[in-house]
Coordinates of C-alpha atoms (C1' of nucleotides) in Angstrom, one line a residue:
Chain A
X1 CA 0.0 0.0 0.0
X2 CA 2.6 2.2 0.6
X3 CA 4.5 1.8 -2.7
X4 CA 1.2 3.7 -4.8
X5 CA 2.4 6.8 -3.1
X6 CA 5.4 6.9 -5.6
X7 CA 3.5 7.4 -8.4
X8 CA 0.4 7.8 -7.6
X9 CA -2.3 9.9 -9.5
X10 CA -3.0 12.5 -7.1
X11 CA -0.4 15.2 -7.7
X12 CA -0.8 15.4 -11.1
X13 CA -1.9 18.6 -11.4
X14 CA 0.6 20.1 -9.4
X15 CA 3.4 17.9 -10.7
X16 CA 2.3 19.7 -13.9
X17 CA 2.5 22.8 -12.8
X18 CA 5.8 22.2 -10.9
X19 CA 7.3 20.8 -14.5
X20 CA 6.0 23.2 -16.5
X21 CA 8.4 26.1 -14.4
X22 CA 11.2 23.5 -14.0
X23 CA 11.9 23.0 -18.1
X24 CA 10.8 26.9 -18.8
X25 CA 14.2 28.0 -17.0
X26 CA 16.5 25.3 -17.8
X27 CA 18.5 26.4 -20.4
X28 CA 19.2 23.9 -23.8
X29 CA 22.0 21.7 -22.3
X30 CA 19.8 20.7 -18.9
X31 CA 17.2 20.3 -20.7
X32 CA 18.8 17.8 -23.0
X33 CA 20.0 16.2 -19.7
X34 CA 16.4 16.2 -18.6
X35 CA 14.8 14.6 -21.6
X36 CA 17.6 11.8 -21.7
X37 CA 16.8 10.9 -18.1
X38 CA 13.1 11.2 -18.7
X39 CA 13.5 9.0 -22.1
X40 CA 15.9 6.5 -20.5
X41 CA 13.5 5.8 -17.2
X42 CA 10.1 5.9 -19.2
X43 CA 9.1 3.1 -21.8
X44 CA 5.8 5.1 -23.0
X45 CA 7.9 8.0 -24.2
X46 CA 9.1 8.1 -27.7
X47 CA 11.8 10.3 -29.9
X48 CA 10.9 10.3 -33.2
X49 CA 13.8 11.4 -35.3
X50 CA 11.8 11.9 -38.7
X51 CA 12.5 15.3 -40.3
X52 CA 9.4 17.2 -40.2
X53 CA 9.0 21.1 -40.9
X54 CA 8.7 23.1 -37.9
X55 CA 6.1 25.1 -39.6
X56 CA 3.9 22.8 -41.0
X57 CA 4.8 19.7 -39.6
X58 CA 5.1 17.7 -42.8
X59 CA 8.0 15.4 -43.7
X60 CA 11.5 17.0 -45.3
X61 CA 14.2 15.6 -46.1
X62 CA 16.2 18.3 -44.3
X63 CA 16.4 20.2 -40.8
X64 CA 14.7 23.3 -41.1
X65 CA 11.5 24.8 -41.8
X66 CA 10.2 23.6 -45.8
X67 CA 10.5 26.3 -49.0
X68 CA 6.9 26.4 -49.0
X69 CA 6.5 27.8 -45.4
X70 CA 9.7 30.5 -45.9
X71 CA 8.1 31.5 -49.2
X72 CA 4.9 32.1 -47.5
X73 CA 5.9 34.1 -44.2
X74 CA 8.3 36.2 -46.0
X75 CA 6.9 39.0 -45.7
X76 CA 6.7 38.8 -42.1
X77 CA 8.9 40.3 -40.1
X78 CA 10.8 37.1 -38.9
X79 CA 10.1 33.4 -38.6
X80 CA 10.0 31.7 -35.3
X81 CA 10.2 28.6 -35.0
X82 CA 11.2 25.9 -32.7
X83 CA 13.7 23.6 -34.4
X84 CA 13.8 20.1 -33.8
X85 CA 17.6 20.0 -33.4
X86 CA 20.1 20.0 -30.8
X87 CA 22.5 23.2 -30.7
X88 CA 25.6 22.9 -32.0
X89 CA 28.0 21.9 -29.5
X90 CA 29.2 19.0 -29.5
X91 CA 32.0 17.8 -27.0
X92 CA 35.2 17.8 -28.7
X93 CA 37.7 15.2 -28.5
X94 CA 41.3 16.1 -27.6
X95 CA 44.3 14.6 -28.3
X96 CA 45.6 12.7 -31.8
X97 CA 43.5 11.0 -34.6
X98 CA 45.5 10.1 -37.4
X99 CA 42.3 9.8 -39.5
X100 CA 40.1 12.9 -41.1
X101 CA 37.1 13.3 -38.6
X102 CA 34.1 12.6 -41.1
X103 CA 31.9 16.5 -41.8
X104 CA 28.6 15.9 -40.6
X105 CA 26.5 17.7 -43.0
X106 CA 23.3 16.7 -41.0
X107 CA 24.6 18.2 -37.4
X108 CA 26.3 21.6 -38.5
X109 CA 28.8 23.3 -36.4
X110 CA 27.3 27.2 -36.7
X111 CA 30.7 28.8 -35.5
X112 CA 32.1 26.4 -38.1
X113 CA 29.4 27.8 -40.9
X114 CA 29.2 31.2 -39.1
X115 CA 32.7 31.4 -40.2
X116 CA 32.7 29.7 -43.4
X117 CA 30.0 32.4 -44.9
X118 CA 32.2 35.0 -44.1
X119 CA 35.3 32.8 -46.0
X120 CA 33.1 31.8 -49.0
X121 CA 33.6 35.0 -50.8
X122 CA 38.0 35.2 -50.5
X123 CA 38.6 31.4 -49.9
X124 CA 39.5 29.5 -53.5
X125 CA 37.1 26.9 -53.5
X126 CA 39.5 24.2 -53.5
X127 CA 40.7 25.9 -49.9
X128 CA 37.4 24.9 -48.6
X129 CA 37.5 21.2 -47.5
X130 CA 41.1 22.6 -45.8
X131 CA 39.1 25.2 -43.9
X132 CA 36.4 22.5 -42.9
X133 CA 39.1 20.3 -41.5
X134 CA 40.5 23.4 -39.8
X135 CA 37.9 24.5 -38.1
X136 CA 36.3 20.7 -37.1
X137 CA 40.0 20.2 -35.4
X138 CA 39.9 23.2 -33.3
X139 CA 39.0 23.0 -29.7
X140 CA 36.8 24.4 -27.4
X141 CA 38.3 27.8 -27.2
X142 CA 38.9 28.0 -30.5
X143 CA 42.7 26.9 -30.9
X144 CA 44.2 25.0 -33.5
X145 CA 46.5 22.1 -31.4
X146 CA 47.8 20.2 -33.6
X147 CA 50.9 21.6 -35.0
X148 CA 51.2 22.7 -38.3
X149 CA 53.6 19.8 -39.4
X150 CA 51.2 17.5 -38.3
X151 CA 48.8 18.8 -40.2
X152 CA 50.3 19.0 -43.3
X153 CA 50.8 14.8 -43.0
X154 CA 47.0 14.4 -42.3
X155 CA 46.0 16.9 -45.3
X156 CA 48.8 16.2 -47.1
X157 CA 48.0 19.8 -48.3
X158 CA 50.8 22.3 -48.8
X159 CA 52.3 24.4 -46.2
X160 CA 51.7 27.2 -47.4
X161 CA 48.1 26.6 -48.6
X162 CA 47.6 25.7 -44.8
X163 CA 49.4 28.5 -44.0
X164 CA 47.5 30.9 -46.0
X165 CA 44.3 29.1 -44.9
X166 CA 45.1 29.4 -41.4
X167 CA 45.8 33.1 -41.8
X168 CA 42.2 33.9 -43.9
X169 CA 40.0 32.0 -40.6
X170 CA 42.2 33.8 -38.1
X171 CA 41.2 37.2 -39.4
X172 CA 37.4 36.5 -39.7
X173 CA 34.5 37.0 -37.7
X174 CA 35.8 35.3 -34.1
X175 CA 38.8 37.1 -34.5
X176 CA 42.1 35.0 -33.7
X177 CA 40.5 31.4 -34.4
X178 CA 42.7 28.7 -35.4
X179 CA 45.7 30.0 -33.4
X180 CA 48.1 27.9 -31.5
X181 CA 47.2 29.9 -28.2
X182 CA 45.9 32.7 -26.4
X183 CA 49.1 34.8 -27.3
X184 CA 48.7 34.5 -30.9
X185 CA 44.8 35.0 -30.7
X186 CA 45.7 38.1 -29.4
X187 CA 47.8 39.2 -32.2
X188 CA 45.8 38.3 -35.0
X189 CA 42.9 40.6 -33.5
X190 CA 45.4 43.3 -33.0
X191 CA 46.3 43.1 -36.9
X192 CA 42.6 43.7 -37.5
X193 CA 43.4 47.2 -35.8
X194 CA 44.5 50.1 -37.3
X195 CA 48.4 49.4 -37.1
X196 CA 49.1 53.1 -36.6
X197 CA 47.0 53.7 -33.4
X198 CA 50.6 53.6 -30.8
X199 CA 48.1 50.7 -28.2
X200 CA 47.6 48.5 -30.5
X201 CA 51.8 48.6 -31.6
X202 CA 52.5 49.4 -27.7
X203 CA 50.3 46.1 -27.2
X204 CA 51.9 44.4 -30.2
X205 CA 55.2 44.5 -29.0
X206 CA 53.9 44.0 -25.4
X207 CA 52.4 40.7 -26.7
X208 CA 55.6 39.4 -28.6
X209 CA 58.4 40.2 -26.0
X210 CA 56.8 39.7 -23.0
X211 CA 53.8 37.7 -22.9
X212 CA 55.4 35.3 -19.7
X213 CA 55.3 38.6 -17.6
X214 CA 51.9 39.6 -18.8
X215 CA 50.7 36.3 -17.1
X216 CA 52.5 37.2 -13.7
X217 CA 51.0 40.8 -13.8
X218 CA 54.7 41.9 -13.4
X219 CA 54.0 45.9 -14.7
X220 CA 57.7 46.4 -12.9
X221 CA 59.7 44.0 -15.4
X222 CA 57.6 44.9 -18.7
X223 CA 58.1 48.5 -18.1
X224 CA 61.8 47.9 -18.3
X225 CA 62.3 45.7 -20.9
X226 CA 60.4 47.7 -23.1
X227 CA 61.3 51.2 -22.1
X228 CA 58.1 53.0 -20.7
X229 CA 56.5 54.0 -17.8
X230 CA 54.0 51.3 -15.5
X231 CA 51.1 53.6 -16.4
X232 CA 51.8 53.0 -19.8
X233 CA 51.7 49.3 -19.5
X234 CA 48.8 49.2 -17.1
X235 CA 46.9 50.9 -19.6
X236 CA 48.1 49.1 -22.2
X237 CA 47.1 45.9 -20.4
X238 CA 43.7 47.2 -19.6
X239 CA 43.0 48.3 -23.6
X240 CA 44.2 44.5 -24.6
X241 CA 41.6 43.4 -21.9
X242 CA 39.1 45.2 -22.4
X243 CA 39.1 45.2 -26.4
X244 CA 41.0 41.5 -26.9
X245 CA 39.7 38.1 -26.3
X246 CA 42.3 35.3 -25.8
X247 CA 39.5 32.4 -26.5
X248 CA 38.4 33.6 -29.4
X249 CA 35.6 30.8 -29.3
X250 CA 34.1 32.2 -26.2
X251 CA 33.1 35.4 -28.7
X252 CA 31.6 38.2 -27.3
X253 CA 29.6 37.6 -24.0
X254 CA 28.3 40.3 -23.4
X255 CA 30.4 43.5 -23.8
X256 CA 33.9 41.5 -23.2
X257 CA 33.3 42.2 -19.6
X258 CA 32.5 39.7 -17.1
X259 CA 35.5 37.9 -15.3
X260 CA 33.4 37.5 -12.2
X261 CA 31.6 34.8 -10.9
X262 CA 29.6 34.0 -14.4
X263 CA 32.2 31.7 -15.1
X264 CA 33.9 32.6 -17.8
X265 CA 35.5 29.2 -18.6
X266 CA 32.5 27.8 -20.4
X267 CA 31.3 28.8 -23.9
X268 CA 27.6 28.4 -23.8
X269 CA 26.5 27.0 -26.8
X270 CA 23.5 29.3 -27.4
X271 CA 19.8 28.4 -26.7
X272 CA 18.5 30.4 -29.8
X273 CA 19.8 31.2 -33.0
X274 CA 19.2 33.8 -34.9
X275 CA 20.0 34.6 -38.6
X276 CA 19.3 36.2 -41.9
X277 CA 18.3 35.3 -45.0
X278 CA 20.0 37.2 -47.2
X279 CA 21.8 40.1 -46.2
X280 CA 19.6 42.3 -47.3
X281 CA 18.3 44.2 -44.2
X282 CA 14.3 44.0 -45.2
X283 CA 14.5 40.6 -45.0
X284 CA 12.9 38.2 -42.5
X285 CA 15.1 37.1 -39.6
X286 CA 15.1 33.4 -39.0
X287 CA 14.6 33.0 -34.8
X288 CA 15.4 29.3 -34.3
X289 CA 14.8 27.8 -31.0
X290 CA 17.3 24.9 -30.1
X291 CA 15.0 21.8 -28.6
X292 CA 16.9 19.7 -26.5
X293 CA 17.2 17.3 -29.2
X294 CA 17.2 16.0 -32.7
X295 CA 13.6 14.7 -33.5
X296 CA 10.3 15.5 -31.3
X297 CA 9.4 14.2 -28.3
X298 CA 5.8 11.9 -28.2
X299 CA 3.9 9.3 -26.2
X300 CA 4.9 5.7 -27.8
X301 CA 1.6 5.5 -29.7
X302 CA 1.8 1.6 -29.8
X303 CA 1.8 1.1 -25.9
X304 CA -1.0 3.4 -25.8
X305 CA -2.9 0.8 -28.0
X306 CA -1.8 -2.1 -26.5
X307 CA -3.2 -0.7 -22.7
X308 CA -6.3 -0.1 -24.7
X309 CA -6.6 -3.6 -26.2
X310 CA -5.9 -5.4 -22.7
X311 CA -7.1 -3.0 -20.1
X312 CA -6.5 -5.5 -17.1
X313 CA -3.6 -7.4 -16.3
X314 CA -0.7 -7.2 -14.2
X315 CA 1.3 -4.5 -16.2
X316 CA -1.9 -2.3 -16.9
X317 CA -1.5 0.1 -13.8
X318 CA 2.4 0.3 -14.7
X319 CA 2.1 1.2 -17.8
X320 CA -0.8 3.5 -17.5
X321 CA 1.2 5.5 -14.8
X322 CA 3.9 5.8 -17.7
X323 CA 1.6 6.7 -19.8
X324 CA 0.5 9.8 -17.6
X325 CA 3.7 10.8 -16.9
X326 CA 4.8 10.8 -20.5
X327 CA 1.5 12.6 -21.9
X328 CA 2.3 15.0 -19.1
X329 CA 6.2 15.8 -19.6
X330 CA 5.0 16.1 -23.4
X331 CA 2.9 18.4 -22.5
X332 CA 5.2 20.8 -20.7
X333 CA 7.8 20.8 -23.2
X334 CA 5.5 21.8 -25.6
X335 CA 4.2 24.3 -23.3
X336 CA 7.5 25.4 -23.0
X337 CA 8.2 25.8 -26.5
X338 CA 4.8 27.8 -26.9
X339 CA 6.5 30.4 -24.3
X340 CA 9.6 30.7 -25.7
X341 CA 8.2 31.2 -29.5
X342 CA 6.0 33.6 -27.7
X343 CA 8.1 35.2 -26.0
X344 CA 10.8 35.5 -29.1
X345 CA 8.0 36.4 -31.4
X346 CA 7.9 39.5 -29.6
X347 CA 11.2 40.3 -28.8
X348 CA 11.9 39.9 -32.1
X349 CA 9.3 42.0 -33.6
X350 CA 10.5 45.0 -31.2
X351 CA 14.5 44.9 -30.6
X352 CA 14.6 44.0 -34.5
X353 CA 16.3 47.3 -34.8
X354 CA 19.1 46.0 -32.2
X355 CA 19.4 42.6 -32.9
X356 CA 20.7 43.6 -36.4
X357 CA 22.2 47.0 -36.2
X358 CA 23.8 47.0 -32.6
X359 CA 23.2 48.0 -28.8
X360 CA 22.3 51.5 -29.1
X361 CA 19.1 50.5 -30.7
X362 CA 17.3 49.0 -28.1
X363 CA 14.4 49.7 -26.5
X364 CA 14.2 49.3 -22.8
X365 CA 11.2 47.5 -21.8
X366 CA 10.6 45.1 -18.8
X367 CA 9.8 41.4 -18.4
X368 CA 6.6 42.9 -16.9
X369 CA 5.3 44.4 -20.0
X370 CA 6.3 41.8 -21.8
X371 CA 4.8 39.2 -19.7
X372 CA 1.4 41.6 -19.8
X373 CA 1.6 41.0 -23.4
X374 CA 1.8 37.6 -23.7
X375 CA -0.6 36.8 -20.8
X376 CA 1.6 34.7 -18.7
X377 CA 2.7 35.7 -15.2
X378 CA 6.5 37.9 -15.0
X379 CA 8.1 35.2 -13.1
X380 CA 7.4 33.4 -16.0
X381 CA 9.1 35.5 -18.5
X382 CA 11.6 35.7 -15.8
X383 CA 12.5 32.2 -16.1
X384 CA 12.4 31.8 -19.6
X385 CA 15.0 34.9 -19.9
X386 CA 17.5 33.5 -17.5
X387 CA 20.1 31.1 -18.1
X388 CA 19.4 31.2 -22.1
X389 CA 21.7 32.5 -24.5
X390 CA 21.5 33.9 -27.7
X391 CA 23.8 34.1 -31.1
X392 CA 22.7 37.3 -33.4
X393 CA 23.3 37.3 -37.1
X394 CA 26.4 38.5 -36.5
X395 CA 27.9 36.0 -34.8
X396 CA 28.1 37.4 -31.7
X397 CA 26.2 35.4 -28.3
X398 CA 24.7 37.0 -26.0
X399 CA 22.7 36.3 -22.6
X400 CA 18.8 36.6 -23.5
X401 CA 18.9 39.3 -20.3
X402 CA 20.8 41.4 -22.4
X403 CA 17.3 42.6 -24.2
X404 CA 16.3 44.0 -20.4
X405 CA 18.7 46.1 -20.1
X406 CA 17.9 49.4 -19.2
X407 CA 21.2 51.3 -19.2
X408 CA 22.7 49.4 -22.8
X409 CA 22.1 51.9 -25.2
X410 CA 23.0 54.9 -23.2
X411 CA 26.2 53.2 -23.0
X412 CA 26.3 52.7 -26.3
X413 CA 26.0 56.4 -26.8
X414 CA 29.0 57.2 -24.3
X415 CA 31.1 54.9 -25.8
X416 CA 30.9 56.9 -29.2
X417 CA 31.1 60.1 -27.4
X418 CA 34.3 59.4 -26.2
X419 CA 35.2 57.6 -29.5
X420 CA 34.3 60.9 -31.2
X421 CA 35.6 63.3 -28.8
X422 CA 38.8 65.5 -30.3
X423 CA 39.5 66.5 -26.4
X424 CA 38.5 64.8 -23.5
X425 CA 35.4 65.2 -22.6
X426 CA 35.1 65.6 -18.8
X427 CA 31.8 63.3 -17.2
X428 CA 29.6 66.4 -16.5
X429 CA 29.7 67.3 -20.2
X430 CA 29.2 64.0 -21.5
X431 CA 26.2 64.1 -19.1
X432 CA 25.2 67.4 -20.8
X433 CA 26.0 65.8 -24.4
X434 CA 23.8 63.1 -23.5
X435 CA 21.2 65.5 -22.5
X436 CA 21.6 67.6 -26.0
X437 CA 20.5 63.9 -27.4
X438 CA 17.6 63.8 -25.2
X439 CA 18.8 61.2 -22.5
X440 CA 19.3 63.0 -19.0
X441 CA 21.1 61.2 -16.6
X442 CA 23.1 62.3 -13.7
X443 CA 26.7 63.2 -13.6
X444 CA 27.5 60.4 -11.2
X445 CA 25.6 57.7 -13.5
X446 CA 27.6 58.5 -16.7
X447 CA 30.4 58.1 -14.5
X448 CA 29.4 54.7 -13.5
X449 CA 28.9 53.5 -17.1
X450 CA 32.0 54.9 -18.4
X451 CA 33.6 52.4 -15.8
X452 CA 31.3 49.4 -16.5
X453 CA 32.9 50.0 -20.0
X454 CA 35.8 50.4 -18.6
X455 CA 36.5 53.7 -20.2
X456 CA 39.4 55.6 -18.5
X457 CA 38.6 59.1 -16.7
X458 CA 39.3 62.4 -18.5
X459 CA 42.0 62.9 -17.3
X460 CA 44.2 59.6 -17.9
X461 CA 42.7 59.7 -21.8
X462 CA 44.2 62.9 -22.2
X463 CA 47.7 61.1 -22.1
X464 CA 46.7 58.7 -24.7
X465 CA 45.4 61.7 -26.8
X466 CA 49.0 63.0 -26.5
X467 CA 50.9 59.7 -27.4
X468 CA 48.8 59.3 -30.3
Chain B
dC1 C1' 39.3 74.1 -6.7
dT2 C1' 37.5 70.4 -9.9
dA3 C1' 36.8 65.8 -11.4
dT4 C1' 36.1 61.3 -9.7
dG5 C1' 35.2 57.3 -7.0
dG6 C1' 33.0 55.3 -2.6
dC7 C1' 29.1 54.7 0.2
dA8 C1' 24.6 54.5 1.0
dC9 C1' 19.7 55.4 0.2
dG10 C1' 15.2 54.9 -2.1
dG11 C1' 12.7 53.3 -5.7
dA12 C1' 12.0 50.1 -9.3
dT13 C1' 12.4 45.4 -11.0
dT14 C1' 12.6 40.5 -10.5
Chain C
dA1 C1' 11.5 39.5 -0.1
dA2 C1' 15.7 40.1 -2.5
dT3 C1' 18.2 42.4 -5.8
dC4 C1' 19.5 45.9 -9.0
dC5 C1' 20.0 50.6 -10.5
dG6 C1' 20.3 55.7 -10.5
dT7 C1' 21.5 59.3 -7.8
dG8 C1' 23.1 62.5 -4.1
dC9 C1' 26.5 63.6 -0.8
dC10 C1' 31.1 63.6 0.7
dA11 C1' 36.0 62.6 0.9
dT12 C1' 40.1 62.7 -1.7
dA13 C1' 43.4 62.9 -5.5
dG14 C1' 45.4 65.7 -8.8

DNA sequence: CTATGGCACGGATT
DNA sequence: AATCCGTGCCATAG
């Protein structure tokens, strides 16, 4: 008697309930943990890996929503849809194959497309298989580990193909991919900057001679080896981290910043995905939302019959609990795909202007409203926001909170004050800039976003001014 | 004396 | 209820 409390009927409801919140918030890997466990401990649930279009739901050969369904929503502002594949990411394996690792076609790598777009239009087209080997052998931070010798045996390509190669997906999109290290990352973002700004040389040479003192923070011994003063190198430091990124697969999070708590070791493989048709900016966007996995999720229609044919028997009550429990965690994933197409729909619709043409465009609105909109309760939205990430069309991922917040675009506008400024402009009339643009904010609170952004004080940028 | 950063408070948001 | 954010006041560095 006791045993039926385990699964009894009872809480059903509020097991529903309880579910429905628990796979809202977890982000795409959990939940892919989540499914498996639910798939591996419950016979009446079924994964149906048959291509069908998101859209319309009938058969394709391919992921993706069908031709038909594109052509007929193009003239909507984007497509949402949730896709019936797993993100990207895939664990990587380390250490030596002597074979090539087969191209999936079927299970894309987008940083590995992502960058190949960019390539398509410089890269001779007998380059490309070498760049798809490249960039399948690269690890999780984006480095290329096998040395180039090696390479050339498995490729059997010439060096200086490789090397040439190498060079063209170093200097796209995630700067610095394909390098043998952070160091060299670094460098192949500096020689996307202007060579004659005196930073990016001062960092340059900073980089080459004295990378081992970098790592010990020793401003003291860099000074003197390379002849300037321990301001000089502090700043110099603090433009490399602030502007540089020595994983260059961890892209952007965020604005660069971040090396608290968040931890900073893990590239989150993003929760939605969003891109463009064609690059032509009328066009639709694409919002595709990762499912946990490949295929859809569904009650195993043939135990269904078969507890319908034999109602009794000693398996019935076992099986129909199954059977309740699968209907039911079917039910909240697709309640929690609803939300989030919802919730995208919208935020799509209204930060359009932002998510293509950069932070200063967004709009500041609140989970609240949002939530008003959609119907559901704030919390809700609250969950669904956190812990999800999201790739833009340009490659960048951010974290889905990133549309909340308040201060970004004012930021934004700072930043390209002090870009523009000829001399430095102190806080108080950056605050009274800002006002001339019709944002009024307090003198204090520009200074607090000039340091979020990690923008030096007047005075200190008026030494750079005079270096430069 | 001025520009900036620290602390802390109140109000909004989650 | 807890947290985050903008702001004012004040000390301090330059």
């Amino acid at each position: 008697m006791f045993q039926i409390q385990d699964h009894s009927l009872r809480p059903v409801a509020t097991a529903h309930l309880a579910q429905t919140m628990s796979l809202l918030e977890l982000g795409n890997l959990e939940l892919r943990e989540r499914v498996l466990e639910e798939l591996s401990t419950n016979p009446a649930l079924e994964l149906v890996e048959e291509r069908v279009c998101p859209l319309c739901q009938r058969r394709l050969p391919g992921p993706g929503p069908c031709p038909r369904c594109i052509q007929s929503s193009l003239d909507e502002e984007a497509i949402v849809f949730v896709s019936p594949r797993d993100s990207y990411r895939k664990p990587i394996r380390r250490g030596g194959h002597d074979e090539m690792p087969e191209l999936e076609p079927a299970a894309p790598e987008s940083l590995a497309i992502h960058v190949l777009q960019q390539l398509a239009a410089e890269l001779d087209p007998e380059d490309r298989p070498l760049a798809v080997y490249i960039l399948s052998s690269l690890d999780e931070d984006g480095f290329l580990q096998e040395p180039l010798p090696y390479l050339v045996r498995t490729t059997r390509a010439p060096m200086e193909q490789l090397q040439s190669v190498l060079e063209a997906i170093s200097h796209v999109d995630p700067p610095g991919l394909a390098t043998p290290g952070p160091r060299k990352a670094l460098l192949a973002q500096l020689d996307m900057l202007p060579s004659d700004d005196p930073t990016v040389s001062l960092a340059k040479r900073m980089l080459e001679e004295t990378f081992q003192l970098m790592g010990q923070k020793d401003y003291a011994q860099i000074a003197k080896h390379l002849k300037i003063s321990q301001k000089t190198v502090r700043q110099t430091l603090a433009f490399i981290q602030e502007n540089l990124n020595p994983y260059p697969a961890r892209a952007f999070w965020g604005s660069g910043r971040g090396p608290q708590s968040g931890d900073p070791n893990v590239y989150h493989s993003p929760d939605i995905l969003i891109t463009q048709r064609a690059e032509d900016a009328e066009s639709p966007l694409m919002v595709e939302i990762f499912s946990a996995m490949r295929g859809w999720l569904r009650v195993n229609p043939l135990l269904k019959k078969a507890l319908k044919d034999q109602a009794e028997g000693p398996q019935s009550e076992e099986w129909k609990e199954h059977l309740e429990r699968a209907s039911l965690f079917v039910k909240c994933l697709q309640q929690r795909n609803n939300t989030m197409r919802q919730l995208m729909q919208l935020l799509v619709n209204e930060q359009r202007r932002f998510i293509l043409e950069g932070d200063r465009h967004l709009k500041p609105m609140t989970r609240a409203e949002l939530a008003e909109e959609i119907g559901v309760h704030e919390s809700t939205i609250s969950r669904a926001v956190s812990s999800k990430s999201i790739a833009l069309p340009d490659g960048r991922i951010i974290p889905l909170a990133k549309f909340f917040d308040r201060s970004l675009s004012v930021r934004d506008r700072i930043k390209e004050i002090v870009k523009k400024e000829t001399t430095p402009l102190t806080d108080a009339q950056i605050a009274s800039e800002l006002h001339d643009q019709g944002v009024d904010i307090a003198r204090r609170t520009v200074a607090k976003y000039r340091s979020i952004e990690g923008i030096l004080p007047a005075r200190l940028r008026k030494r750079e001014k005079v270096a430069a």
